[in-house]
mmCIF file with all atom_site columns, C-alpha atoms in Angstrom:
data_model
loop_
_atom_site.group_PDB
_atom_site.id
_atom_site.type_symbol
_atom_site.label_atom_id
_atom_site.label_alt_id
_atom_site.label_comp_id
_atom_site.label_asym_id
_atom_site.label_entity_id
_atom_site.label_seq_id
_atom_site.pdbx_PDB_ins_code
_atom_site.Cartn_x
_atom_site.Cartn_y
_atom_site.Cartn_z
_atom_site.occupancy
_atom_site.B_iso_or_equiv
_atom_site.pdbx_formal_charge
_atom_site.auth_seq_id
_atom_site.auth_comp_id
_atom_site.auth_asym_id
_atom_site.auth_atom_id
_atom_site.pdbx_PDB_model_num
ATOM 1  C CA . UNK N 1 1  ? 136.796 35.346 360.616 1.00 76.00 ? 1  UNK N CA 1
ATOM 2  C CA . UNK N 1 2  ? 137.069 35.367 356.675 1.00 74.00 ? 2  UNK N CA 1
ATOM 3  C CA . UNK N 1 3  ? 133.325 34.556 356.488 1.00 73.00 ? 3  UNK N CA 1
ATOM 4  C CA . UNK N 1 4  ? 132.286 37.471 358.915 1.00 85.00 ? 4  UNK N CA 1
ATOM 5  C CA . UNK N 1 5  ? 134.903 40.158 356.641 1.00 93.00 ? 5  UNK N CA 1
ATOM 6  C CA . UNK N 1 6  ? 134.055 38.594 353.719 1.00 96.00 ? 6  UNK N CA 1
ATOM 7  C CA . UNK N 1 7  ? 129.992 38.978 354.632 1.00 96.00 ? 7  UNK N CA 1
ATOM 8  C CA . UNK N 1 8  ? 131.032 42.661 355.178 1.00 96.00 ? 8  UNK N CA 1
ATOM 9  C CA . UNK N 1 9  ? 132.405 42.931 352.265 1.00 96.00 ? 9  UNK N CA 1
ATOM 10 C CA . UNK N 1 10 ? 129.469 41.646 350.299 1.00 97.00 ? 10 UNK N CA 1
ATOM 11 C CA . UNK N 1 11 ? 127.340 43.961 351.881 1.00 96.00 ? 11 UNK N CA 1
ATOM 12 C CA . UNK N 1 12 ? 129.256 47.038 350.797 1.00 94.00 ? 12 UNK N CA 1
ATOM 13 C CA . UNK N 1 13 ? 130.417 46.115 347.390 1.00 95.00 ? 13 UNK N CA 1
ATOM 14 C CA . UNK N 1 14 ? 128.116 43.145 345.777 1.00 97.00 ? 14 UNK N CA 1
ATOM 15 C CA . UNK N 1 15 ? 125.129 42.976 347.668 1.00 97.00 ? 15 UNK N CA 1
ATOM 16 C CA . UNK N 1 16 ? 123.963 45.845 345.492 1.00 95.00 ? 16 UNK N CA 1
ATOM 17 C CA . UNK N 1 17 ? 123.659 43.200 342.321 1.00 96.00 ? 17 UNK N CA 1
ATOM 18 C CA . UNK N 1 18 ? 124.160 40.040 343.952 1.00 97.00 ? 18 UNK N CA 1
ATOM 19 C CA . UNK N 1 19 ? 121.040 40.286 346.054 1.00 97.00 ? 19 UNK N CA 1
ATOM 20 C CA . UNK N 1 20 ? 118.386 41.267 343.074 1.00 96.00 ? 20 UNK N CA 1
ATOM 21 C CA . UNK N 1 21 ? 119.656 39.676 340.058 1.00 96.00 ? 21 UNK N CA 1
ATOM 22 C CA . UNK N 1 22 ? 120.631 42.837 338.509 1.00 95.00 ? 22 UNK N CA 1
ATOM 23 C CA . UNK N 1 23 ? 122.431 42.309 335.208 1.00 92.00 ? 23 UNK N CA 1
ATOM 24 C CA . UNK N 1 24 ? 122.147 38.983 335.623 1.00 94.00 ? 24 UNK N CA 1
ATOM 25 C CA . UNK N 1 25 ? 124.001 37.819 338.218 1.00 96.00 ? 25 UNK N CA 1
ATOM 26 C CA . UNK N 1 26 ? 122.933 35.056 340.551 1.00 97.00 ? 26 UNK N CA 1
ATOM 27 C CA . UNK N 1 27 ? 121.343 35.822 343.610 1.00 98.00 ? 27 UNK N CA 1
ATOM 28 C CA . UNK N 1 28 ? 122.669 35.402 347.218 1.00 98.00 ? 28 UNK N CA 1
ATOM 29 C CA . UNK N 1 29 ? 121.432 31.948 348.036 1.00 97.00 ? 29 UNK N CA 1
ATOM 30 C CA . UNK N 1 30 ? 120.301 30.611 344.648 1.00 98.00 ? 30 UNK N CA 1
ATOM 31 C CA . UNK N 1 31 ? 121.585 26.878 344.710 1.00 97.00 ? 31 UNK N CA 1
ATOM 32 C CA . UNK N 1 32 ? 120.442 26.472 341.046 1.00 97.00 ? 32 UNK N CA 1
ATOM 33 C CA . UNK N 1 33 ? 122.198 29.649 339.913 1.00 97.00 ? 33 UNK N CA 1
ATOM 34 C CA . UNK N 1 34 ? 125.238 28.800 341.461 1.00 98.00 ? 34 UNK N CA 1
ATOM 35 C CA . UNK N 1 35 ? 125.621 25.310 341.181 1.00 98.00 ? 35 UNK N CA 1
ATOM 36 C CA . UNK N 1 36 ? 127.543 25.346 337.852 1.00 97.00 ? 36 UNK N CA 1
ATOM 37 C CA . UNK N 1 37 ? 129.251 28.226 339.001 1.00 97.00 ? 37 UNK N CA 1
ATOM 38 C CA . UNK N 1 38 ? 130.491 26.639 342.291 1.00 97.00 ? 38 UNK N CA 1
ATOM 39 C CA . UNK N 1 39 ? 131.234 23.451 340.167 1.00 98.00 ? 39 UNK N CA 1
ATOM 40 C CA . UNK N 1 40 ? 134.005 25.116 338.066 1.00 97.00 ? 40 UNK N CA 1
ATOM 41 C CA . UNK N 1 41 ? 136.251 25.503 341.630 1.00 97.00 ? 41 UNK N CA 1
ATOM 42 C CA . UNK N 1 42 ? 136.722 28.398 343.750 1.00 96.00 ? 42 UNK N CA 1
ATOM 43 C CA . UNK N 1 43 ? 139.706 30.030 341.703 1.00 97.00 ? 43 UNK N CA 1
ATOM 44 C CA . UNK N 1 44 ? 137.391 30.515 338.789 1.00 98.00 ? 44 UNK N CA 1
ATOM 45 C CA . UNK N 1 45 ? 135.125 32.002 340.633 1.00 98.00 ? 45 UNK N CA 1
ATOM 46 C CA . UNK N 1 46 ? 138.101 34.953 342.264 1.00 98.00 ? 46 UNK N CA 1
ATOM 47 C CA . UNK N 1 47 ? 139.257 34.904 338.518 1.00 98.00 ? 47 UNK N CA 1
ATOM 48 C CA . UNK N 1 48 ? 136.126 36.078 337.632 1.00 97.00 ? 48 UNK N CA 1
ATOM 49 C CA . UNK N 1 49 ? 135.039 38.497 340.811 1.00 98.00 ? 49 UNK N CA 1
ATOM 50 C CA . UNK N 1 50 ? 138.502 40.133 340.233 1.00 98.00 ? 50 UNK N CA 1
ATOM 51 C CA . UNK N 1 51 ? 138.854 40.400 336.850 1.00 98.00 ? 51 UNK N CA 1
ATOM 52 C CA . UNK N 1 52 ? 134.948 40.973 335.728 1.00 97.00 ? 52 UNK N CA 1
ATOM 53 C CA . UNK N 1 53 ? 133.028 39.059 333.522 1.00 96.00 ? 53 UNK N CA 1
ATOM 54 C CA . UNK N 1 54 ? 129.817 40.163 331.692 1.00 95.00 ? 54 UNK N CA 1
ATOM 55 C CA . UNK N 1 55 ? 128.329 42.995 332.971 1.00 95.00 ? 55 UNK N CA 1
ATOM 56 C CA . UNK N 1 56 ? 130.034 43.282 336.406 1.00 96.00 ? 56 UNK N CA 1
ATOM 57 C CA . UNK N 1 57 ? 132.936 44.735 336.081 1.00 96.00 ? 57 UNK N CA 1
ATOM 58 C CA . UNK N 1 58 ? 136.851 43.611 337.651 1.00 98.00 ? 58 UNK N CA 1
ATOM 59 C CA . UNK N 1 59 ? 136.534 43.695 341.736 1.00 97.00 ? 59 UNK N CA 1
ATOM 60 C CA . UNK N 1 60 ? 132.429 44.811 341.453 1.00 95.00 ? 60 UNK N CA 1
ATOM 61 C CA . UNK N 1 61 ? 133.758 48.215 340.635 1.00 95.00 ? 61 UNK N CA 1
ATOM 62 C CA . UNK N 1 62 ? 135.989 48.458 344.245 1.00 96.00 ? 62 UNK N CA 1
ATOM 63 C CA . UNK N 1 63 ? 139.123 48.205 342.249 1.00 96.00 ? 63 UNK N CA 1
ATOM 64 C CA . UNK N 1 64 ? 140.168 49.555 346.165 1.00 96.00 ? 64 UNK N CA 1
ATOM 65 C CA . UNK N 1 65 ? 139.743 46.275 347.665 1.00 96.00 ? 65 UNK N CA 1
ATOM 66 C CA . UNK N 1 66 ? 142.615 43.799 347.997 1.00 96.00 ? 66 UNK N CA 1
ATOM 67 C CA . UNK N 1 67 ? 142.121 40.349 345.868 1.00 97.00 ? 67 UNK N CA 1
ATOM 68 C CA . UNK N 1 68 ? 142.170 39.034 349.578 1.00 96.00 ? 68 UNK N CA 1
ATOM 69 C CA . UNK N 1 69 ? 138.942 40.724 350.425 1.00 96.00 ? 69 UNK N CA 1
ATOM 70 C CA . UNK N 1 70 ? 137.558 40.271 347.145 1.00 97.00 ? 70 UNK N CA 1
ATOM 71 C CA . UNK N 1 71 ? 138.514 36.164 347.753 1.00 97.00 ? 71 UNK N CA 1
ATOM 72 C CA . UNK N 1 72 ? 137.019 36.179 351.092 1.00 97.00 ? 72 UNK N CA 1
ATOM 73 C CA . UNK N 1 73 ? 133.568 37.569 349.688 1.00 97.00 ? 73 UNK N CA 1
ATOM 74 C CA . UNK N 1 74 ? 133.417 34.819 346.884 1.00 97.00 ? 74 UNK N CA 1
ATOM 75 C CA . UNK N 1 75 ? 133.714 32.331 349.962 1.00 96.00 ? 75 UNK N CA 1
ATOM 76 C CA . UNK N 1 76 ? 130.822 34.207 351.722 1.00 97.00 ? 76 UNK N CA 1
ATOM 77 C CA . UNK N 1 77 ? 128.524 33.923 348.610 1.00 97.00 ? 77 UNK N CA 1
ATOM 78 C CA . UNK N 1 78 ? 129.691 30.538 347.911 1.00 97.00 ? 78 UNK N CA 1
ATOM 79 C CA . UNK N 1 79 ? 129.275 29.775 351.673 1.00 96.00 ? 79 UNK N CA 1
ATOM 80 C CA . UNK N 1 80 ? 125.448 30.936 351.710 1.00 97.00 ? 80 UNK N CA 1
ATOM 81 C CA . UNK N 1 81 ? 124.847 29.591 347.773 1.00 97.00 ? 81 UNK N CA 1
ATOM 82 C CA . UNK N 1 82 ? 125.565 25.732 348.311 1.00 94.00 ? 82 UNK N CA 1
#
């Protein structure tokens, strides 16, 4: 399923940020965090895991990974962050 690939996915290329807070990012499961975020629609949110923005940079530094996988792993996080 997208959810289980894009769960993978986390795990291998975002978790590393995304599940401390480093640099600021919000946190795996941090409603308040990523409530505006969420709000602004899911393409923002692939804009921004694919392109960078503020410290993390374009694709969480796997510039390997397909937009699809990097789209699917924004709907995990989003998925576990409502």
């Amino acid at each position: 399923s997208v959810i289980a690939d894009g769960a993978a996915t986390y795990k291998q290329a975002c978790a590393a940020c995304h599940a401390t807070g480093a640099a600021g990012s919000p946190k795996l499961g941090d409603k308040a965090a990523w409530g505006p975020r969420i709000a602004q629609g899911n393409d923002a949110l692939y804009t921004s895991a694919i392109k960078g923005k503020g410290a993390m940079p374009p694709k969480g530094g796997r510039v390997d990974l397909g937009d699809d996988v990097i789209k699917a792993a924004v709907d995990y996080m989003v998925s576990q962050s409502k």
